[in-house]
mmCIF file of C-alpha atoms and ligand atoms in Angstrom:
data_model
loop_
_atom_site.group_PDB
_atom_site.id
_atom_site.type_symbol
_atom_site.label_atom_id
_atom_site.label_comp_id
_atom_site.label_asym_id
_atom_site.label_seq_id
_atom_site.Cartn_x
_atom_site.Cartn_y
_atom_site.Cartn_z
ATOM 1 C CA MET A 259 114.686 34.230 -57.806
ATOM 2 C CA HIS A 260 114.762 30.470 -58.488
ATOM 3 C CA ILE A 261 112.847 29.858 -61.701
ATOM 4 C CA VAL A 262 111.896 26.254 -62.466
ATOM 5 C CA ILE A 263 110.948 25.462 -66.042
ATOM 6 C CA PHE A 264 109.139 22.220 -66.753
ATOM 7 C CA THR A 265 109.158 21.283 -70.433
ATOM 8 C CA GLY A 266 107.632 18.675 -72.714
ATOM 9 C CA ALA A 267 107.743 17.725 -76.378
ATOM 10 C CA GLY A 268 105.984 20.954 -77.428
ATOM 11 C CA ILE A 269 109.080 23.060 -76.743
ATOM 12 C CA SER A 270 110.982 21.127 -79.414
ATOM 13 C CA ALA A 271 108.112 21.071 -81.948
ATOM 14 C CA GLU A 272 109.349 24.221 -83.672
ATOM 15 C CA SER A 273 112.784 22.587 -84.004
ATOM 16 C CA GLY A 274 111.042 20.037 -86.217
ATOM 17 C CA LEU A 275 110.748 17.219 -83.646
ATOM 18 C CA LYS A 276 107.426 15.450 -83.342
ATOM 19 C CA THR A 277 105.306 15.585 -80.207
ATOM 20 C CA PHE A 278 103.764 12.331 -78.977
ATOM 21 C CA ARG A 279 100.037 12.890 -78.836
ATOM 22 C CA GLY A 280 97.605 14.615 -81.159
ATOM 23 C CA ASP A 281 97.609 14.888 -84.942
ATOM 24 C CA HIS A 282 100.638 13.251 -86.568
ATOM 25 C CA GLY A 283 102.158 12.634 -83.114
ATOM 26 C CA LEU A 284 104.728 9.871 -82.659
ATOM 27 C CA TRP A 285 102.238 7.612 -80.915
ATOM 28 C CA GLU A 286 100.001 7.748 -83.969
ATOM 29 C CA GLY A 287 102.709 6.041 -86.036
ATOM 30 C CA TYR A 288 103.911 3.567 -83.395
ATOM 31 C CA ARG A 289 102.339 1.585 -80.595
ATOM 32 C CA VAL A 290 103.921 2.449 -77.228
ATOM 33 C CA GLU A 291 103.834 -1.272 -76.355
ATOM 34 C CA ASP A 292 105.972 -2.108 -79.413
ATOM 35 C CA VAL A 293 108.804 0.379 -78.934
ATOM 36 C CA ALA A 294 108.858 1.969 -75.488
ATOM 37 C CA THR A 295 108.446 -0.737 -72.862
ATOM 38 C CA PRO A 296 110.770 -3.344 -71.290
ATOM 39 C CA GLU A 297 108.514 -6.014 -72.843
ATOM 40 C CA ALA A 298 109.079 -4.553 -76.323
ATOM 41 C CA TRP A 299 112.847 -4.717 -75.732
ATOM 42 C CA ALA A 300 112.611 -8.361 -74.634
ATOM 43 C CA ARG A 301 110.425 -9.239 -77.640
ATOM 44 C CA ASN A 302 112.107 -7.287 -80.431
ATOM 45 C CA ALA A 303 115.207 -5.314 -79.480
ATOM 46 C CA GLU A 304 115.969 -4.555 -83.165
ATOM 47 C CA LEU A 305 112.689 -2.689 -83.598
ATOM 48 C CA VAL A 306 113.263 -0.716 -80.385
ATOM 49 C CA GLN A 307 116.825 0.192 -81.441
ATOM 50 C CA GLU A 308 115.581 1.256 -84.860
ATOM 51 C CA PHE A 309 112.857 3.472 -83.364
ATOM 52 C CA TYR A 310 115.382 5.301 -81.172
ATOM 53 C CA ASN A 311 118.068 5.392 -83.897
ATOM 54 C CA ILE A 312 115.657 7.221 -86.211
ATOM 55 C CA ARG A 313 114.756 9.672 -83.462
ATOM 56 C CA ARG A 314 118.392 10.152 -82.425
ATOM 57 C CA ARG A 315 119.343 11.035 -85.971
ATOM 58 C CA ALA A 316 116.499 13.580 -86.196
ATOM 59 C CA ILE A 317 117.497 15.097 -82.845
ATOM 60 C CA LEU A 318 121.153 15.452 -83.828
ATOM 61 C CA GLU A 319 120.095 17.199 -87.038
ATOM 62 C CA ALA A 320 117.637 19.536 -85.236
ATOM 63 C CA GLN A 321 118.672 22.894 -83.817
ATOM 64 C CA PRO A 322 117.620 24.580 -80.564
ATOM 65 C CA ASN A 323 114.880 27.130 -81.214
ATOM 66 C CA GLU A 324 114.089 30.589 -79.822
ATOM 67 C CA ALA A 325 112.324 29.073 -76.811
ATOM 68 C CA HIS A 326 115.300 26.917 -75.769
ATOM 69 C CA LYS A 327 117.614 29.890 -76.307
ATOM 70 C CA ALA A 328 115.452 32.289 -74.297
ATOM 71 C CA ILE A 329 115.417 29.871 -71.348
ATOM 72 C CA ALA A 330 119.223 29.698 -71.460
ATOM 73 C CA LEU A 331 119.404 33.523 -71.433
ATOM 74 C CA LEU A 332 117.403 33.650 -68.197
ATOM 75 C CA GLU A 333 120.519 32.400 -66.371
ATOM 76 C CA GLU A 334 122.062 35.876 -66.878
ATOM 77 C CA LYS A 335 119.807 37.170 -64.126
ATOM 78 C CA HIS A 336 118.178 34.274 -62.289
ATOM 79 C CA GLN A 337 118.856 30.873 -60.809
ATOM 80 C CA VAL A 338 117.241 28.541 -63.333
ATOM 81 C CA THR A 339 116.526 24.821 -63.248
ATOM 82 C CA VAL A 340 115.064 23.094 -66.290
ATOM 83 C CA ILE A 341 113.166 19.893 -65.612
ATOM 84 C CA THR A 342 112.421 18.271 -68.936
ATOM 85 C CA GLN A 343 110.489 15.201 -70.008
ATOM 86 C CA ASN A 344 112.297 15.413 -73.335
ATOM 87 C CA ILE A 345 115.024 12.981 -74.266
ATOM 88 C CA ASP A 346 116.522 15.429 -76.788
ATOM 89 C CA ASN A 347 119.553 17.572 -75.891
ATOM 90 C CA LEU A 348 118.278 20.895 -77.233
ATOM 91 C CA HIS A 349 118.222 22.633 -73.825
ATOM 92 C CA GLU A 350 121.922 21.768 -73.384
ATOM 93 C CA ARG A 351 122.806 22.884 -76.888
ATOM 94 C CA ALA A 352 120.968 26.184 -76.345
ATOM 95 C CA GLY A 353 123.203 26.850 -73.325
ATOM 96 C CA SER A 354 121.146 25.912 -70.261
ATOM 97 C CA THR A 355 123.463 24.556 -67.595
ATOM 98 C CA ASN A 356 121.145 23.095 -64.992
ATOM 99 C CA ILE A 357 118.917 20.419 -66.505
ATOM 100 C CA VAL A 358 117.148 17.403 -65.050
ATOM 101 C CA HIS A 359 116.162 14.822 -67.676
ATOM 102 C CA LEU A 360 113.238 12.989 -66.130
ATOM 103 C CA HIS A 361 112.926 10.480 -68.968
ATOM 104 C CA GLY A 362 116.615 10.098 -69.820
ATOM 105 C CA LEU A 363 118.714 11.329 -72.743
ATOM 106 C CA ILE A 364 118.714 9.711 -76.174
ATOM 107 C CA THR A 365 122.352 10.625 -76.882
ATOM 108 C CA LYS A 366 123.433 8.205 -74.149
ATOM 109 C CA SER A 367 123.230 4.442 -73.825
ATOM 110 C CA GLN A 368 122.955 2.280 -70.746
ATOM 111 C CA SER A 369 123.756 -1.299 -69.926
ATOM 112 C CA SER A 370 120.750 -3.603 -70.114
ATOM 113 C CA ILE A 371 121.852 -5.407 -66.945
ATOM 114 C CA ASP A 372 123.220 -2.483 -64.913
ATOM 115 C CA PRO A 373 121.404 0.851 -65.411
ATOM 116 C CA THR A 374 124.173 2.708 -63.561
ATOM 117 C CA LEU A 375 126.533 2.058 -66.484
ATOM 118 C CA ILE A 376 125.820 4.990 -68.822
ATOM 119 C CA TYR A 377 127.833 5.992 -71.907
ATOM 120 C CA ASP A 378 127.845 8.699 -74.591
ATOM 121 C CA ILE A 379 126.797 7.385 -77.996
ATOM 122 C CA ASP A 380 129.141 8.339 -80.811
ATOM 123 C CA GLY A 381 126.856 9.358 -83.685
ATOM 124 C CA TRP A 382 123.213 8.408 -84.225
ATOM 125 C CA GLU A 383 123.282 4.632 -84.232
ATOM 126 C CA LEU A 384 123.194 2.161 -81.368
ATOM 127 C CA LYS A 385 123.506 -1.383 -82.699
ATOM 128 C CA ILE A 386 122.657 -4.869 -81.588
ATOM 129 C CA GLY A 387 126.067 -6.191 -80.543
ATOM 130 C CA ASP A 388 127.205 -2.919 -78.912
ATOM 131 C CA LEU A 389 128.115 -4.033 -75.396
ATOM 132 C CA CYS A 390 128.715 -2.459 -71.999
ATOM 133 C CA GLU A 391 131.835 -3.190 -69.948
ATOM 134 C CA LYS A 392 129.993 -6.170 -68.416
ATOM 135 C CA GLN A 393 129.477 -7.575 -71.923
ATOM 136 C CA SER A 394 125.741 -6.983 -71.964
ATOM 137 C CA GLN A 395 123.799 -5.294 -74.775
ATOM 138 C CA LEU A 396 123.554 -1.488 -74.642
ATOM 139 C CA ARG A 397 120.061 0.049 -74.778
ATOM 140 C CA PRO A 398 118.971 3.676 -75.069
ATOM 141 C CA HIS A 399 119.293 5.674 -71.834
ATOM 142 C CA VAL A 400 115.589 6.451 -71.713
ATOM 143 C CA VAL A 401 112.839 5.670 -69.231
ATOM 144 C CA TRP A 402 110.263 3.356 -70.796
ATOM 145 C CA PHE A 403 106.615 3.027 -69.848
ATOM 146 C CA GLY A 404 106.386 0.732 -66.848
ATOM 147 C CA GLU A 405 109.867 1.664 -65.563
ATOM 148 C CA ALA A 406 110.681 3.714 -62.486
ATOM 149 C CA VAL A 407 111.603 7.380 -62.965
ATOM 150 C CA PRO A 408 114.841 7.631 -60.943
ATOM 151 C CA MET A 409 115.071 11.443 -61.157
ATOM 152 C CA ILE A 410 111.570 12.095 -59.835
ATOM 153 C CA SER A 411 112.579 12.605 -56.193
ATOM 154 C CA ILE A 412 115.273 15.113 -57.167
ATOM 155 C CA ALA A 413 112.719 16.907 -59.368
ATOM 156 C CA ILE A 414 110.184 17.017 -56.520
ATOM 157 C CA GLY A 415 112.781 18.645 -54.253
ATOM 158 C CA ILE A 416 113.494 21.281 -56.918
ATOM 159 C CA CYS A 417 109.796 22.025 -57.434
ATOM 160 C CA LYS A 418 109.366 22.624 -53.708
ATOM 161 C CA GLN A 419 112.020 25.379 -53.970
ATOM 162 C CA ALA A 420 110.508 27.187 -56.975
ATOM 163 C CA ASP A 421 109.806 30.918 -56.751
ATOM 164 C CA LEU A 422 108.292 30.871 -60.250
ATOM 165 C CA PHE A 423 107.154 27.746 -62.122
ATOM 166 C CA ILE A 424 106.870 27.851 -65.906
ATOM 167 C CA ILE A 425 105.427 24.900 -67.840
ATOM 168 C CA VAL A 426 106.039 24.724 -71.599
ATOM 169 C CA GLY A 427 104.623 22.378 -74.231
ATOM 170 C CA THR A 428 103.370 19.366 -72.329
ATOM 171 C CA SER A 429 99.970 17.688 -72.308
ATOM 172 C CA LEU A 430 100.453 16.856 -68.588
ATOM 173 C CA GLN A 431 99.159 13.340 -69.218
ATOM 174 C CA VAL A 432 102.121 11.197 -68.209
ATOM 175 C CA TYR A 433 102.785 10.425 -64.543
ATOM 176 C CA PRO A 434 104.663 10.815 -62.306
ATOM 177 C CA ALA A 435 106.023 13.780 -64.328
ATOM 178 C CA ALA A 436 102.672 15.548 -64.485
ATOM 179 C CA SER A 437 102.310 15.384 -60.693
ATOM 180 C CA LEU A 438 105.337 17.680 -60.194
ATOM 181 C CA VAL A 439 103.144 20.778 -60.335
ATOM 182 C CA ASN A 440 101.466 19.586 -57.123
ATOM 183 C CA TYR A 441 104.761 19.978 -55.230
ATOM 184 C CA VAL A 442 105.217 23.632 -56.173
ATOM 185 C CA PRO A 443 104.289 25.872 -53.220
ATOM 186 C CA SER A 444 100.738 27.207 -53.488
ATOM 187 C CA THR A 445 102.062 30.773 -53.184
ATOM 188 C CA THR A 446 104.390 30.341 -56.212
ATOM 189 C CA LYS A 447 103.159 31.811 -59.500
ATOM 190 C CA LYS A 448 102.624 29.137 -62.176
ATOM 191 C CA ILE A 449 102.437 29.826 -65.897
ATOM 192 C CA LEU A 450 101.604 27.359 -68.704
ATOM 193 C CA ILE A 451 102.729 28.201 -72.250
ATOM 194 C CA ASP A 452 101.117 25.842 -74.779
ATOM 195 C CA PRO A 453 98.834 26.469 -77.768
ATOM 196 C CA ALA A 454 96.361 24.080 -76.128
ATOM 197 C CA ALA A 455 96.693 25.642 -72.676
ATOM 198 C CA ASP A 456 92.987 26.363 -72.247
ATOM 199 C CA GLN A 457 91.993 22.729 -72.848
ATOM 200 C CA LEU A 458 94.869 21.273 -70.797
ATOM 201 C CA ASN A 459 94.562 23.319 -67.729
ATOM 202 C CA LYS A 460 91.107 22.462 -66.454
ATOM 203 C CA ASN A 461 92.499 20.543 -63.465
ATOM 204 C CA TYR A 462 94.864 23.277 -62.347
ATOM 205 C CA GLU A 463 92.874 26.454 -61.836
ATOM 206 C CA GLU A 464 95.722 28.331 -60.172
ATOM 207 C CA ILE A 465 97.897 28.172 -63.315
ATOM 208 C CA ILE A 466 97.990 31.213 -65.623
ATOM 209 C CA ASN A 467 97.435 30.171 -69.234
ATOM 210 C CA VAL A 468 99.408 31.566 -72.148
ATOM 211 C CA SER A 469 97.911 30.033 -75.286
ATOM 212 C CA ALA A 470 100.878 30.445 -77.604
ATOM 213 C CA LYS A 471 103.548 28.436 -79.349
ATOM 214 C CA ALA A 472 106.782 28.143 -77.398
ATOM 215 C CA CYS A 473 108.827 30.330 -79.775
ATOM 216 C CA ILE A 474 106.406 33.218 -79.247
ATOM 217 C CA GLY A 475 105.367 32.761 -75.618
ATOM 218 C CA VAL A 476 108.712 31.881 -74.015
ATOM 219 C CA PRO A 477 110.867 34.735 -75.425
ATOM 220 C CA MET A 478 108.108 37.236 -74.480
ATOM 221 C CA LEU A 479 108.016 36.019 -70.893
ATOM 222 C CA VAL A 480 111.814 35.845 -70.640
ATOM 223 C CA LYS A 481 112.145 39.429 -71.901
ATOM 224 C CA GLU A 482 109.788 40.514 -69.127
ATOM 225 C CA LEU A 483 111.707 38.520 -66.491
ATOM 226 C CA LEU A 484 115.066 39.937 -67.589
ATOM 227 C CA SER A 485 113.845 43.522 -67.533
ATOM 228 C CA SER A 486 111.871 43.491 -64.259
HETATM 229 N N1 APR B 1730 104.865 25.175 -78.634
HETATM 230 C C1 APR B 1730 104.445 24.769 -77.401
HETATM 231 N N2 APR B 1730 103.686 23.683 -77.200
HETATM 232 C C2 APR B 1730 103.336 22.961 -78.281
HETATM 233 C C3 APR B 1730 103.736 23.305 -79.588
HETATM 234 C C4 APR B 1730 104.528 24.477 -79.737
HETATM 235 N N3 APR B 1730 104.957 24.888 -80.942
HETATM 236 N N4 APR B 1730 103.236 22.376 -80.436
HETATM 237 C C5 APR B 1730 102.546 21.490 -79.688
HETATM 238 N N5 APR B 1730 102.593 21.838 -78.385
HETATM 239 C C6 APR B 1730 102.010 21.185 -77.216
HETATM 240 C C7 APR B 1730 100.722 20.416 -77.454
HETATM 241 O O1 APR B 1730 99.610 21.304 -77.379
HETATM 242 C C8 APR B 1730 100.741 19.430 -76.297
HETATM 243 O O2 APR B 1730 100.088 19.964 -75.156
HETATM 244 O O3 APR B 1730 102.928 20.224 -76.755
HETATM 245 C C9 APR B 1730 102.245 19.255 -75.986
HETATM 246 C C10 APR B 1730 102.815 17.908 -76.342
HETATM 247 O O4 APR B 1730 102.203 16.911 -75.590
HETATM 248 P P1 APR B 1730 102.654 15.378 -75.710
HETATM 249 O O5 APR B 1730 102.792 15.009 -77.145
HETATM 250 O O6 APR B 1730 101.725 14.584 -74.872
HETATM 251 O O7 APR B 1730 104.152 15.398 -75.096
HETATM 252 P P2 APR B 1730 104.618 15.396 -73.577
HETATM 253 O O8 APR B 1730 103.615 16.047 -72.690
HETATM 254 O O9 APR B 1730 106.010 15.895 -73.550
HETATM 255 O O10 APR B 1730 104.620 13.836 -73.288
HETATM 256 C C11 APR B 1730 105.073 13.383 -72.040
HETATM 257 O O11 APR B 1730 104.924 11.122 -72.776
HETATM 258 O O12 APR B 1730 105.217 9.589 -74.476
HETATM 259 C C12 APR B 1730 105.735 10.075 -73.286
HETATM 260 O O13 APR B 1730 107.924 9.898 -72.478
HETATM 261 C C13 APR B 1730 107.139 10.608 -73.412
HETATM 262 O O14 APR B 1730 108.164 12.478 -72.274
HETATM 263 C C14 APR B 1730 107.024 12.059 -73.005
HETATM 264 C C15 APR B 1730 105.769 12.070 -72.150
#
């Protein structure tokens, strides 16, 4: 069985990383337009670097939680693809081997003139003055608002092949990511694990809601999938 798991910030909440929306979310403390757009980078690259440096440091200090680990365990019995909107590397560090990062990966940098030049960042800090091999400033390897999502077509192809589709910890508000569920075959079972599942899921009646935190809901479901 090919299980596709689509995750958002909620799966990393219990690792101590902030979600974006809602009470005390990241976008309450920052304006998207100031830190996560190409215009913000052009206006004030220092502020953008600082925003991602702070987050990178928090991510490197965080540990994968029981939900990330349970998803990795699923590979013992099933073909598993994780499609994540998260820019943290907690799925990798939990042991998942097949991961699509729709919005990039904060532990990498990319050239600001050639997005195909991508590098690992050593440590938590990317500085003004750190250059790519073409001598242009390095920026975080993340997809900003207003930018294309290069991995979306690969993700769509994966969703079309899903035998089971599990959504964890996302408000399904950001497109094109949120549209992925529409590419999953209508006959494929879809499950949403999120404490706010009942409010979120009004537009998708065919999805089964599990109103639980990731560290409760995911291990329970994985146990069932490994034993059946
Ligand atoms: N377990 C599971 N889900 C949780 C938990 C938890 N412990 N805590 C919170 N959640 C849920 C919330 O109920 C909410 O539905 O996580 C979801 C987080 O939603 P958002 O903050 O909107 O994050 P996400 O959906 O990942 O955002 C998508 O928006 O800002 C951009 O690029 C950014 O990738 C991000 C995208």
